[in-house]
PDB file of C-alpha atoms and ligand atoms in Angstrom:
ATOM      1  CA  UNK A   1     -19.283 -13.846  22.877  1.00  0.00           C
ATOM      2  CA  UNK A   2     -19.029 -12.999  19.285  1.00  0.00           C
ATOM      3  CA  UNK A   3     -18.132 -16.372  18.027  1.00  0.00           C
ATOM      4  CA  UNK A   4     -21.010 -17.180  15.904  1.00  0.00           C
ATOM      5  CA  UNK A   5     -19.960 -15.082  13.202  1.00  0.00           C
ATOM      6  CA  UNK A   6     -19.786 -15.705   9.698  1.00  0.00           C
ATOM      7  CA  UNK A   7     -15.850 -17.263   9.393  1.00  0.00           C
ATOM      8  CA  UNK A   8     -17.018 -19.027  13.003  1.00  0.00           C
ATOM      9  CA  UNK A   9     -14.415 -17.780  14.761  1.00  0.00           C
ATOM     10  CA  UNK A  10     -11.697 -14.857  14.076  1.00  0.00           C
ATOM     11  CA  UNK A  11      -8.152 -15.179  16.015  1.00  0.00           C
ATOM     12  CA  UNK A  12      -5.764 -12.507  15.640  1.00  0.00           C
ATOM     13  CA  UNK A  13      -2.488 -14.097  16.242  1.00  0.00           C
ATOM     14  CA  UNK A  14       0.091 -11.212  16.413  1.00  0.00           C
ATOM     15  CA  UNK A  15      -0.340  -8.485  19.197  1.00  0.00           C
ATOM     16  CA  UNK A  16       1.422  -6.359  21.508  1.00  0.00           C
ATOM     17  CA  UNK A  17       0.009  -5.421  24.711  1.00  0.00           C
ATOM     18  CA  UNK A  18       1.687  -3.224  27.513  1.00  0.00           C
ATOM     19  CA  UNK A  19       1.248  -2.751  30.990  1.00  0.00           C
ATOM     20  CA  UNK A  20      -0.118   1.089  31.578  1.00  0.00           C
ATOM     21  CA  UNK A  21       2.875   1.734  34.170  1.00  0.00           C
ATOM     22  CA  UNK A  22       5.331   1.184  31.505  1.00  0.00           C
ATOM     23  CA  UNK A  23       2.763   3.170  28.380  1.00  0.00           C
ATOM     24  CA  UNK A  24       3.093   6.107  31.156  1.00  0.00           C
ATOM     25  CA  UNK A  25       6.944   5.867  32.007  1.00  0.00           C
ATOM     26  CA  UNK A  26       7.789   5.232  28.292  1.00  0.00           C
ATOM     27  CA  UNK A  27      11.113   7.842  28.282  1.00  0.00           C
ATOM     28  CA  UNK A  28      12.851   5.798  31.097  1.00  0.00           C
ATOM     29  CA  UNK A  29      11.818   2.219  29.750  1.00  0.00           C
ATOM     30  CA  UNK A  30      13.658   4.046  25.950  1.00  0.00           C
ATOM     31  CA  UNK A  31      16.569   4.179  28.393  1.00  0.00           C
ATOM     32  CA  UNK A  32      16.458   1.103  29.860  1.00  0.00           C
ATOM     33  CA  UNK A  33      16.307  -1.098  26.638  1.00  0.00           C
ATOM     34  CA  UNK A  34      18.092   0.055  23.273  1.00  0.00           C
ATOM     35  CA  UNK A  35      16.032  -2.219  21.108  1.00  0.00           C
ATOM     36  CA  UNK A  36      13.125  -0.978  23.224  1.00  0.00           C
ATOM     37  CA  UNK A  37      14.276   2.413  21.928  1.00  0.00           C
ATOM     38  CA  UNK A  38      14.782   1.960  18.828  1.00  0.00           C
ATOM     39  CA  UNK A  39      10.832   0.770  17.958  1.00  0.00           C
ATOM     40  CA  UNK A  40       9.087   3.021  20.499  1.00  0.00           C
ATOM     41  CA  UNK A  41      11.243   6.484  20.658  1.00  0.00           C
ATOM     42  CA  UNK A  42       9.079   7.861  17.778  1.00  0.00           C
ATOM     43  CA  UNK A  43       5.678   9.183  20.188  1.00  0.00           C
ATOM     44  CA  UNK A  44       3.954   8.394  16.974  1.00  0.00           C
ATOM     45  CA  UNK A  45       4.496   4.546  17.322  1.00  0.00           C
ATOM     46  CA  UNK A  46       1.607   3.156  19.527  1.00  0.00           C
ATOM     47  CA  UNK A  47       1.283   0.954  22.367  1.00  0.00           C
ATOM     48  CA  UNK A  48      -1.922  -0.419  23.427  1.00  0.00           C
ATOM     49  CA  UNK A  49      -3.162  -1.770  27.016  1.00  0.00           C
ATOM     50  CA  UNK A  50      -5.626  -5.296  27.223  1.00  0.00           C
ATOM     51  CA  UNK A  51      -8.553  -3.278  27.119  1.00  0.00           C
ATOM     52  CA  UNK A  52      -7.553  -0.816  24.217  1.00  0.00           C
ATOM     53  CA  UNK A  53      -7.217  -4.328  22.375  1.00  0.00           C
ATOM     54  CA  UNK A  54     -10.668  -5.588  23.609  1.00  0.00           C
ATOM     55  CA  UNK A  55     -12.200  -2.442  22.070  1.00  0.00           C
ATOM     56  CA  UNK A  56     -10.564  -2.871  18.896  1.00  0.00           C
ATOM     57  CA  UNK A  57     -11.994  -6.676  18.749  1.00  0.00           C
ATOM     58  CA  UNK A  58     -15.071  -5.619  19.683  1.00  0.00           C
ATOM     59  CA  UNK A  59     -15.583  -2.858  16.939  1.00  0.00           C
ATOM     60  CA  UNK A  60     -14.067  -5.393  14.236  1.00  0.00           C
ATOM     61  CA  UNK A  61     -15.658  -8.671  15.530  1.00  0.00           C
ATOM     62  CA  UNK A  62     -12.594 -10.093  16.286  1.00  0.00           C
ATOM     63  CA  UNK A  63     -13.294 -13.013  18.709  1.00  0.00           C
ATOM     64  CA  UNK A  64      -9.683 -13.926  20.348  1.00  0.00           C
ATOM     65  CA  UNK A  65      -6.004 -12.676  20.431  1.00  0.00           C
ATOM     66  CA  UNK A  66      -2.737 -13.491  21.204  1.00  0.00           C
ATOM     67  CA  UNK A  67      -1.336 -11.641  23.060  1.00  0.00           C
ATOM     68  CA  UNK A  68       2.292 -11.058  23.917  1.00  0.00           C
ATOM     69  CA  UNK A  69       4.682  -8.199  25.470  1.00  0.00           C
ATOM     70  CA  UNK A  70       7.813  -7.111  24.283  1.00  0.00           C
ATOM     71  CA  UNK A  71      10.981  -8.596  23.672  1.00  0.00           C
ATOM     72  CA  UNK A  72      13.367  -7.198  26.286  1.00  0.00           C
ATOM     73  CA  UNK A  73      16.954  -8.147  26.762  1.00  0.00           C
ATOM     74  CA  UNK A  74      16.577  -7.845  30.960  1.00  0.00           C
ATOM     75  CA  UNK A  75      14.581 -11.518  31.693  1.00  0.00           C
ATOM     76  CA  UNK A  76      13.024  -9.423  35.142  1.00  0.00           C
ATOM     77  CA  UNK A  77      11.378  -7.325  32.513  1.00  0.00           C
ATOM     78  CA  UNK A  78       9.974 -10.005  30.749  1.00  0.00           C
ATOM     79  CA  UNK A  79       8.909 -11.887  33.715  1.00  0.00           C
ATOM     80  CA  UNK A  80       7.180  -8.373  34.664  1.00  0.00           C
ATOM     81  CA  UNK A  81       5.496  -7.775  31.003  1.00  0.00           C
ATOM     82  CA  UNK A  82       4.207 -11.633  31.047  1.00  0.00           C
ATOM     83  CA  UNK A  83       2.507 -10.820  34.699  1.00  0.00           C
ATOM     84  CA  UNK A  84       0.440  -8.138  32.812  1.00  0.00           C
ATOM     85  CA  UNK A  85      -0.642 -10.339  29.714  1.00  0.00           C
ATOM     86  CA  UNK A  86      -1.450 -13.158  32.990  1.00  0.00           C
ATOM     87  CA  UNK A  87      -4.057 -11.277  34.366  1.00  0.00           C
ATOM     88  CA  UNK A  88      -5.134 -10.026  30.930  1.00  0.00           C
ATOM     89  CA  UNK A  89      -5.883 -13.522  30.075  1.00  0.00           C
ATOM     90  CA  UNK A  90      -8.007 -13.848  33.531  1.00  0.00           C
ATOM     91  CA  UNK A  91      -9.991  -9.929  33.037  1.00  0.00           C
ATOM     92  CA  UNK A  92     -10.752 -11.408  29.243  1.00  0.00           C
ATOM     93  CA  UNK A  93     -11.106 -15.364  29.372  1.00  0.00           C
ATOM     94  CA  UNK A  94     -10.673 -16.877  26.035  1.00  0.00           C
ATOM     95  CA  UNK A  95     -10.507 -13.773  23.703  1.00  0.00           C
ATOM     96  CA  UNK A  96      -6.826 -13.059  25.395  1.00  0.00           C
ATOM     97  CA  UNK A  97      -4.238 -15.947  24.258  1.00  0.00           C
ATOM     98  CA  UNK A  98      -1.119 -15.209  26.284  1.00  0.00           C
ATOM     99  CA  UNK A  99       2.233 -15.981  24.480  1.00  0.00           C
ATOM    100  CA  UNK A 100       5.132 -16.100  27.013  1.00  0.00           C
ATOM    101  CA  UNK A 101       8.549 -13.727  26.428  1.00  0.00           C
ATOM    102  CA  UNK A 102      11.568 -14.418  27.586  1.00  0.00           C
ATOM    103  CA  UNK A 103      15.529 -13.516  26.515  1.00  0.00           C
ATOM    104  CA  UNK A 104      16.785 -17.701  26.168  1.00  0.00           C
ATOM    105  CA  UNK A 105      20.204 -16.731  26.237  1.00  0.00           C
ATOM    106  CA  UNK A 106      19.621 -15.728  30.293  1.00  0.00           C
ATOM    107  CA  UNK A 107      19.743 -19.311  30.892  1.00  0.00           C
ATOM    108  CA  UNK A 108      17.930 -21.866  33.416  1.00  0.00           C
ATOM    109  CA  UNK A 109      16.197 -17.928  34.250  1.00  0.00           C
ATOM    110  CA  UNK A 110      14.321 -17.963  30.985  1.00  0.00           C
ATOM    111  CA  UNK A 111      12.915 -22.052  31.119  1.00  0.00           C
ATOM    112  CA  UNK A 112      11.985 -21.275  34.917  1.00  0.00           C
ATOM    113  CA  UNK A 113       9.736 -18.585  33.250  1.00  0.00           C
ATOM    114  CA  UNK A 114       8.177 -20.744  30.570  1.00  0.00           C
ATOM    115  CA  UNK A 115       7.081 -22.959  33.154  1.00  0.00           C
ATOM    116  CA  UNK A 116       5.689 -20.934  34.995  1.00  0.00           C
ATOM    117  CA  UNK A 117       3.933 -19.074  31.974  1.00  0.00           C
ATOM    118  CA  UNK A 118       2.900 -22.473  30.576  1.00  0.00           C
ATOM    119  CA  UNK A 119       1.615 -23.913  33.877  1.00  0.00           C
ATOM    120  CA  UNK A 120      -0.684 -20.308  34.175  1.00  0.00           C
ATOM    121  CA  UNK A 121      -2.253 -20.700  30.592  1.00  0.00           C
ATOM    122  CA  UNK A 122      -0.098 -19.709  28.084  1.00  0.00           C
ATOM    123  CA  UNK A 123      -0.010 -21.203  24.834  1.00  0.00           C
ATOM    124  CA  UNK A 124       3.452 -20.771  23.747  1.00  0.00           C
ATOM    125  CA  UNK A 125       6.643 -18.313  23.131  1.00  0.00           C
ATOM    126  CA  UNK A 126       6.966 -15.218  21.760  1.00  0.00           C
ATOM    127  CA  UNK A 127       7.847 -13.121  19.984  1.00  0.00           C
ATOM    128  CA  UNK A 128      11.290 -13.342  20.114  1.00  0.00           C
ATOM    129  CA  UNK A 129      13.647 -10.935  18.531  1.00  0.00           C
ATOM    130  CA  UNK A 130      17.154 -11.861  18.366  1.00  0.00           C
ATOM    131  CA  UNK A 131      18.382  -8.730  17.437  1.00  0.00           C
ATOM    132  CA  UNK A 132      17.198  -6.613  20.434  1.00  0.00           C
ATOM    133  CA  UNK A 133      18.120  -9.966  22.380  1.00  0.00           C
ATOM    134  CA  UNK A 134      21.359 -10.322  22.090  1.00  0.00           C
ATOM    135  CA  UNK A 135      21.949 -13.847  20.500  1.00  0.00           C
ATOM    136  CA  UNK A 136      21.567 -15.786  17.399  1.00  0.00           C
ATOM    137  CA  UNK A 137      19.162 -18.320  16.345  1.00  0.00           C
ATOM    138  CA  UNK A 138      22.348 -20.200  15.544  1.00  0.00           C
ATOM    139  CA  UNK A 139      23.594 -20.371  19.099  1.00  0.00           C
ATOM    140  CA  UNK A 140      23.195 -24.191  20.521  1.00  0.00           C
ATOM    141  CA  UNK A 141      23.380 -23.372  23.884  1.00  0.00           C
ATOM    142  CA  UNK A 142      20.975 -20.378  24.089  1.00  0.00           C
ATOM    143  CA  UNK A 143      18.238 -21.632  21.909  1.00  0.00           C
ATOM    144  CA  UNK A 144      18.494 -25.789  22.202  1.00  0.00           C
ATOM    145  CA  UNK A 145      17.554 -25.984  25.893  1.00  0.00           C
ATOM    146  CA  UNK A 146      14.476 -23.824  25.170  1.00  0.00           C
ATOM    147  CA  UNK A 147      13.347 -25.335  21.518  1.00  0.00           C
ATOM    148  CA  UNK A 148      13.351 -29.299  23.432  1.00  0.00           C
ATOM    149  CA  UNK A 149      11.217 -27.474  26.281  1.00  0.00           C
ATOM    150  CA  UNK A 150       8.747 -26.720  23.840  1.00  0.00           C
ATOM    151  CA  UNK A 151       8.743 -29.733  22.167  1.00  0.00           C
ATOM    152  CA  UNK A 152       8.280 -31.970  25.098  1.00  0.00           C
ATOM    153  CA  UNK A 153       5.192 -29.600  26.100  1.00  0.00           C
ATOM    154  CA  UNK A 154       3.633 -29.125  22.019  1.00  0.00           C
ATOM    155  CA  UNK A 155       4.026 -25.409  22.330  1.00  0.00           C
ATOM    156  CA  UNK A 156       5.109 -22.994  19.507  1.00  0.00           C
ATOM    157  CA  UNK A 157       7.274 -20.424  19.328  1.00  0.00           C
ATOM    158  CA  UNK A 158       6.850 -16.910  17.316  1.00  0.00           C
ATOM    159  CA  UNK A 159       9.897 -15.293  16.105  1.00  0.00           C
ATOM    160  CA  UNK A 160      10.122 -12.062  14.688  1.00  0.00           C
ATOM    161  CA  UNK A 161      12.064 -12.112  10.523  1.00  0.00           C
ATOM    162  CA  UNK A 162      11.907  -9.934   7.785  1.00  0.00           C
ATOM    163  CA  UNK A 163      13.278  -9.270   4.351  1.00  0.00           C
ATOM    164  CA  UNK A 164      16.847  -9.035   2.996  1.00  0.00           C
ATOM    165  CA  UNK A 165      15.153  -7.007   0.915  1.00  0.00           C
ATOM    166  CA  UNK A 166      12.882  -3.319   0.815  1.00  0.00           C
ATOM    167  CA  UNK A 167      12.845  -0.609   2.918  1.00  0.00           C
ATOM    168  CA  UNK A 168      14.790  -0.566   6.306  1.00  0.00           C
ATOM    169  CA  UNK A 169      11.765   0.126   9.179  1.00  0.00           C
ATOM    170  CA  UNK A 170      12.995   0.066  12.920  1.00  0.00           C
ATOM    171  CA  UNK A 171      12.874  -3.223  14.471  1.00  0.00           C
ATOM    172  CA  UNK A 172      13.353  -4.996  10.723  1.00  0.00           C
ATOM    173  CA  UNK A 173      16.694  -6.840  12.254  1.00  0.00           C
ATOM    174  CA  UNK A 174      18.489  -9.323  10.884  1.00  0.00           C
ATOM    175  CA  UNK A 175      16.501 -12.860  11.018  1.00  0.00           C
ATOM    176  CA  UNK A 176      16.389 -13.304   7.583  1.00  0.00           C
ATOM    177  CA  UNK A 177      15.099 -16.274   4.865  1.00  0.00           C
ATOM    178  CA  UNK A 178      18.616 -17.967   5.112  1.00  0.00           C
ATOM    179  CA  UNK A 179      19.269 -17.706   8.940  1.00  0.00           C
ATOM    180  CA  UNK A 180      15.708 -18.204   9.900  1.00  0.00           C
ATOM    181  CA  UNK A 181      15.539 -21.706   7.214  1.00  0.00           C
ATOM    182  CA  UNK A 182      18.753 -22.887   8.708  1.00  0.00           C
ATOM    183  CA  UNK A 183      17.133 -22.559  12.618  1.00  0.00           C
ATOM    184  CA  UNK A 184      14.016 -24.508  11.002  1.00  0.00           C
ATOM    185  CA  UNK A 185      16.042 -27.011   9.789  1.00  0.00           C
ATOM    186  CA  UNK A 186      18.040 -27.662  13.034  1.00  0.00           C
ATOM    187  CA  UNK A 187      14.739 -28.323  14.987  1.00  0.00           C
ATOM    188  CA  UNK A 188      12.242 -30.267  13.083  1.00  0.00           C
ATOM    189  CA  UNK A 189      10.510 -31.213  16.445  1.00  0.00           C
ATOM    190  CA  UNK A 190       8.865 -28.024  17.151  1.00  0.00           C
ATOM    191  CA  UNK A 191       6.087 -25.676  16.077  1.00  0.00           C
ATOM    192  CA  UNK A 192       7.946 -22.431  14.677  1.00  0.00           C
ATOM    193  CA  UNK A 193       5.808 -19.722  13.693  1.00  0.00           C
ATOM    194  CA  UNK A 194       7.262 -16.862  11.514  1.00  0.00           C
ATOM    195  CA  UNK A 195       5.977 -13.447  11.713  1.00  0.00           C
ATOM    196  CA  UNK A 196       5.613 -11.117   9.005  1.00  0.00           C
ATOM    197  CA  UNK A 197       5.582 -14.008   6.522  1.00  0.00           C
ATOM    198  CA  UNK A 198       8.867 -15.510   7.523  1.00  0.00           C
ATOM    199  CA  UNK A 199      10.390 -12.430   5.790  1.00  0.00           C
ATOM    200  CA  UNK A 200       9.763 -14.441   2.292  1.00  0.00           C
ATOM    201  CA  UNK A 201      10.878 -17.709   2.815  1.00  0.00           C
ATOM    202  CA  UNK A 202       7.293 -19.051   2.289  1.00  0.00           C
ATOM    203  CA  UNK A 203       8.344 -18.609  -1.623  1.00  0.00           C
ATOM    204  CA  UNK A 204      11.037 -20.886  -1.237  1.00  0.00           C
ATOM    205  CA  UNK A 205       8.269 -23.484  -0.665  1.00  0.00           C
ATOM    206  CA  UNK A 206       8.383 -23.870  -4.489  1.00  0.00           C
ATOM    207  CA  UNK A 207      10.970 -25.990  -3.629  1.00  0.00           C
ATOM    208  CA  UNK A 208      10.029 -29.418  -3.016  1.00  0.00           C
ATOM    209  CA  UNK A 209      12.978 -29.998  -0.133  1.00  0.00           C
ATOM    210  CA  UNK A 210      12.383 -26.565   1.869  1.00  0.00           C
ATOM    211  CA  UNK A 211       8.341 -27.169   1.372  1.00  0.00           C
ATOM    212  CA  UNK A 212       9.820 -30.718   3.464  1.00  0.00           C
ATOM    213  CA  UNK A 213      11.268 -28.763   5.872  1.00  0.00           C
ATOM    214  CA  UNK A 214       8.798 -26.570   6.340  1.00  0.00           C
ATOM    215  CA  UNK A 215       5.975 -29.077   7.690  1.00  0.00           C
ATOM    216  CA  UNK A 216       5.967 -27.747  11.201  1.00  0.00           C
ATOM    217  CA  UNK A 217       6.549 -24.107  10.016  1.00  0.00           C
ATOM    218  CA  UNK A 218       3.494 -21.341   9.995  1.00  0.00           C
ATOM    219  CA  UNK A 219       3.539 -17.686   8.761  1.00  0.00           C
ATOM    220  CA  UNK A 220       1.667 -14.946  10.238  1.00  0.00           C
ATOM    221  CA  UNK A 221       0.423 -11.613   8.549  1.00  0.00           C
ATOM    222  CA  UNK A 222       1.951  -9.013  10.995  1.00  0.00           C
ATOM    223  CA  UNK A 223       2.544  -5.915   9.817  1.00  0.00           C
ATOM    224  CA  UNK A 224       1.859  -7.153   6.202  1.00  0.00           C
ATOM    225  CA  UNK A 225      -0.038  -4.036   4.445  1.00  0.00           C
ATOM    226  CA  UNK A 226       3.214  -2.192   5.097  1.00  0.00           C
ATOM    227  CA  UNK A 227       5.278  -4.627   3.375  1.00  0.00           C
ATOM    228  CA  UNK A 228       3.357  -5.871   0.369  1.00  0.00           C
ATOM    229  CA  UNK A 229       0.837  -5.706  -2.272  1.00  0.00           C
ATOM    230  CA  UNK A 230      -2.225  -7.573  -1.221  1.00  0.00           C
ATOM    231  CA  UNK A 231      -2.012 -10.370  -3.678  1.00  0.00           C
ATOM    232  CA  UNK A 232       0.379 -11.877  -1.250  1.00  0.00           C
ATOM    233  CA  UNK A 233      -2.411 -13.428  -0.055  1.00  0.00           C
ATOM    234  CA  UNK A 234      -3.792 -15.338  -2.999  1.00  0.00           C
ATOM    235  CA  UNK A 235      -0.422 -16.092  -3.230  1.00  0.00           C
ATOM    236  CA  UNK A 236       0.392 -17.984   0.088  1.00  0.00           C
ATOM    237  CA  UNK A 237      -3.001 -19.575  -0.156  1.00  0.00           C
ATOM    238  CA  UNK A 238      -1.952 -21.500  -3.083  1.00  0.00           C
ATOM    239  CA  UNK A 239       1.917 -22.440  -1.074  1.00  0.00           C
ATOM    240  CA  UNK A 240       0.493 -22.841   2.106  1.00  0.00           C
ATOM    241  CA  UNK A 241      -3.157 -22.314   3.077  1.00  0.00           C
ATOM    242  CA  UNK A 242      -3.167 -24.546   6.119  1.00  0.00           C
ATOM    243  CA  UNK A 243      -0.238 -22.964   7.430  1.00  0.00           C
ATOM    244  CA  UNK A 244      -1.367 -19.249   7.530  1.00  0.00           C
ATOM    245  CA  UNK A 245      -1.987 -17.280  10.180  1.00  0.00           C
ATOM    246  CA  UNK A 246      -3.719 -13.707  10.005  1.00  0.00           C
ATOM    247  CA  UNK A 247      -1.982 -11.737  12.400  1.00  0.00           C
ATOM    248  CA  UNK A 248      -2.372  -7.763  12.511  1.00  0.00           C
ATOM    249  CA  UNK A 249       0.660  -6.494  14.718  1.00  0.00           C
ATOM    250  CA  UNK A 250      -1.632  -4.185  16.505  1.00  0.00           C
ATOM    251  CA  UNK A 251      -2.026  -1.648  17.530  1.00  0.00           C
ATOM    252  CA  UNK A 252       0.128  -1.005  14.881  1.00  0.00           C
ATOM    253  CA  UNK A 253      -2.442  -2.020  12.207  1.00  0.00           C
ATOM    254  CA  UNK A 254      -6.125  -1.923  13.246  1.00  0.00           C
ATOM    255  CA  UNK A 255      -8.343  -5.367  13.465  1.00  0.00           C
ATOM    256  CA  UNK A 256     -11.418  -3.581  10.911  1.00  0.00           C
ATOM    257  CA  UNK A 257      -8.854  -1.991   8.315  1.00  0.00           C
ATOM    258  CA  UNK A 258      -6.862  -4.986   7.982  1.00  0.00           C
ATOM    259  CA  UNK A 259      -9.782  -7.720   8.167  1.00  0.00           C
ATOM    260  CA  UNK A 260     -11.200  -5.852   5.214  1.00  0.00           C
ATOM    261  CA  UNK A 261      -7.871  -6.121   3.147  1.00  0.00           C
ATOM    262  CA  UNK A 262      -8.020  -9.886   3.816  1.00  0.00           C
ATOM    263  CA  UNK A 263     -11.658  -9.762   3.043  1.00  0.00           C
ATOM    264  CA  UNK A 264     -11.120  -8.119  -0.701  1.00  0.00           C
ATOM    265  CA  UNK A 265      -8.200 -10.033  -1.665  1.00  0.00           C
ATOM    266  CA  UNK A 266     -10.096 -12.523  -3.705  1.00  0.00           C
ATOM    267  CA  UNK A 267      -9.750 -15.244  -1.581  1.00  0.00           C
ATOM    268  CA  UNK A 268     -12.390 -18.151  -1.841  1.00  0.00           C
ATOM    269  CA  UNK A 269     -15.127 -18.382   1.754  1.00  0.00           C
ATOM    270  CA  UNK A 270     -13.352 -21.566   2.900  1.00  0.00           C
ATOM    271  CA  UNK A 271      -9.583 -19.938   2.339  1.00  0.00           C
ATOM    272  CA  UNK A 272     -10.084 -17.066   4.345  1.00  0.00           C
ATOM    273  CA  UNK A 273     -11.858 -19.031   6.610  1.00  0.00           C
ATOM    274  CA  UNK A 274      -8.907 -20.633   7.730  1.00  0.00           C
ATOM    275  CA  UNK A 275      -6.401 -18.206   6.987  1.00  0.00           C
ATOM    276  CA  UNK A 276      -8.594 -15.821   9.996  1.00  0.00           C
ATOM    277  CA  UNK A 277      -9.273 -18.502  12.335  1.00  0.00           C
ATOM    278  CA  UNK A 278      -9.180 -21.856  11.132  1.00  0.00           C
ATOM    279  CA  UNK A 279      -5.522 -22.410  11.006  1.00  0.00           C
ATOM    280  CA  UNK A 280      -5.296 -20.610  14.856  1.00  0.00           C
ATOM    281  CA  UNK A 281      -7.846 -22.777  16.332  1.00  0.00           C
ATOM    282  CA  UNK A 282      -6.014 -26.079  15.029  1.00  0.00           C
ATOM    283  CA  UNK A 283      -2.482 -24.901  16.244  1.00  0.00           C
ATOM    284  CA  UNK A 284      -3.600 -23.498  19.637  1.00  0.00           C
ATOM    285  CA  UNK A 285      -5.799 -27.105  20.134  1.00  0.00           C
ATOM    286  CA  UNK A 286      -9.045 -24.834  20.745  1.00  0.00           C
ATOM    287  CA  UNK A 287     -12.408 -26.834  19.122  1.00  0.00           C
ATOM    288  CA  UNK A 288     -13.716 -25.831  16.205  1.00  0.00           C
ATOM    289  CA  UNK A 289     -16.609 -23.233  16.228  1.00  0.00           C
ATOM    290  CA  UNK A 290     -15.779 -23.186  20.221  1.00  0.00           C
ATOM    291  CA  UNK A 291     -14.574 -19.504  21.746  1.00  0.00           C
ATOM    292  CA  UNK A 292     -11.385 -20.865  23.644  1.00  0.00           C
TER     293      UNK A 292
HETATM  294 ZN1   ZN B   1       7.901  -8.679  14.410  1.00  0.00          ZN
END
């Protein structure tokens, strides 16, 4: 247990895990899955097992994760990927934080699998990437059934956005500022975390009505120090320090280079207190200065 460190407790809340089966058959899972293809057909791009993550904690003092799969289109293969991050979360109590995945627009299929993810542990949904998917945020009848579920149980969900403007990347998709603000808007009763800083919309905070709408919104750091200058730190701390998640997107970023970028962004003790575990441990309901 590493949780008597000096922020008390660090929780990275962006990772991808995968089962070794599917790290080993990678060329017929590129196949299988276009978006799938897309992010992983370049060798270089890494995928990490449970215990590749563990290591990586362990050499960075990183006390607990969550965890999630990938975002497939087939539900089976979600329902598959979430068995693996399962018995993660029982080979590593309390530094694994399983996040369920599911495709909502597969119907009654995909709430049957939140249950069960739910009832086994999980702390909530993610992350979801329309694009790959197959659906839009703004579709009623894929995404209301699931956004009451989570609700009625207090769970979040983690959705993948990203800038309307930059570089293209694979896997950068289409959930940008104005879609994702209009989703947020439509369901002020749930917890909607944003990775990769809500692709910018955290700036539109400024503004008094979207900082309104935002209450129930967080933002998490994935894949950050490939999309901006590190004073985007100092600057979300001063539009929304309580709403911050650090989140690496490994193994695509490592937990000891990025925890030292937070570190040296000029942050005061108590701000990057919460911003690496503070924030987690109120929206996942763990105790303060507890491991989970
Ligand atoms: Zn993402």
């Amino acid at each position: 247990m590493i949780c008597d460190n000096r922020y008390t407790m660090i929780i990275d809340f962006h990772t991808h895990l995968f089962p070794p089966q599917i790290i080993q058959q990678r060329e017929e899972y590129l196949q299988r899955d276009r978006w799938f293809g897309l992010l992983y057909g370049n060798p270089h791009a890494k995928m990490a097992t449970a215990e590749d993550l563990i290591e990586s904690m362990d050499q960075a003092g990183v006390d607990a994760c969550v965890a999630f799969g990938f975002a497939w289109r087939d539900n089976k293969l979600c329902q598959q990927h979430n068995n693996y991050i399962l018995q993660a979360m029982i080979r590593y109590p309390g530094r694994i934080i399983g996040f369920a995945m599911v495709n909502p627009s597969q119907g009654e299929s995909a709430l049957l699998e939140v249950e069960r993810c739910a009832n086994e542990g999980m702390r909530g949904v993610g992350e979801l990437m329309p694009d790959g998917q197959g659906y839009t945020l703004q579709d009623e009848s894929v995404m209301r059934p699931l956004m009451e579920w989570l609700a009625d149980r207090d769970l979040p969900l983690l959705i993948h956005s990203s800038e309307p403007v930059g570089h293209a990347y694979h896997g950068k998709g289409t959930m940008t500022p104005e879609k994702v603000y209009r989703f947020i808007q439509h369901y002020p009763e749930t917890t909607i975390i944003l990775a990769h800083w809500g692709g910018g919309i955290l700036f539109y905070e400024l503004m008094s009505k979207v900082r309104e709408a935002c209450a129930r919104v967080y933002y998490d750091t994935a894949a950050s120090l490939f999309l901006y200058d590190d004073r985007i730190f100092s600057l979300a701390v001063t539009l929304a320090e309580d709403r911050i998640l650090w989140g690496t997107d490994y193994p695509l970023i490592g937990h000891d280079r990025f925890l030292r970028r937070v570190e040296s962004a000029g942050l005061s003790p108590a701000s990057v207190k919460k911003i690496l575990g503070g924030n987690a441990t109120r929206l996942l309901g763990l105790s303060q200065g507890e491991c989970p």
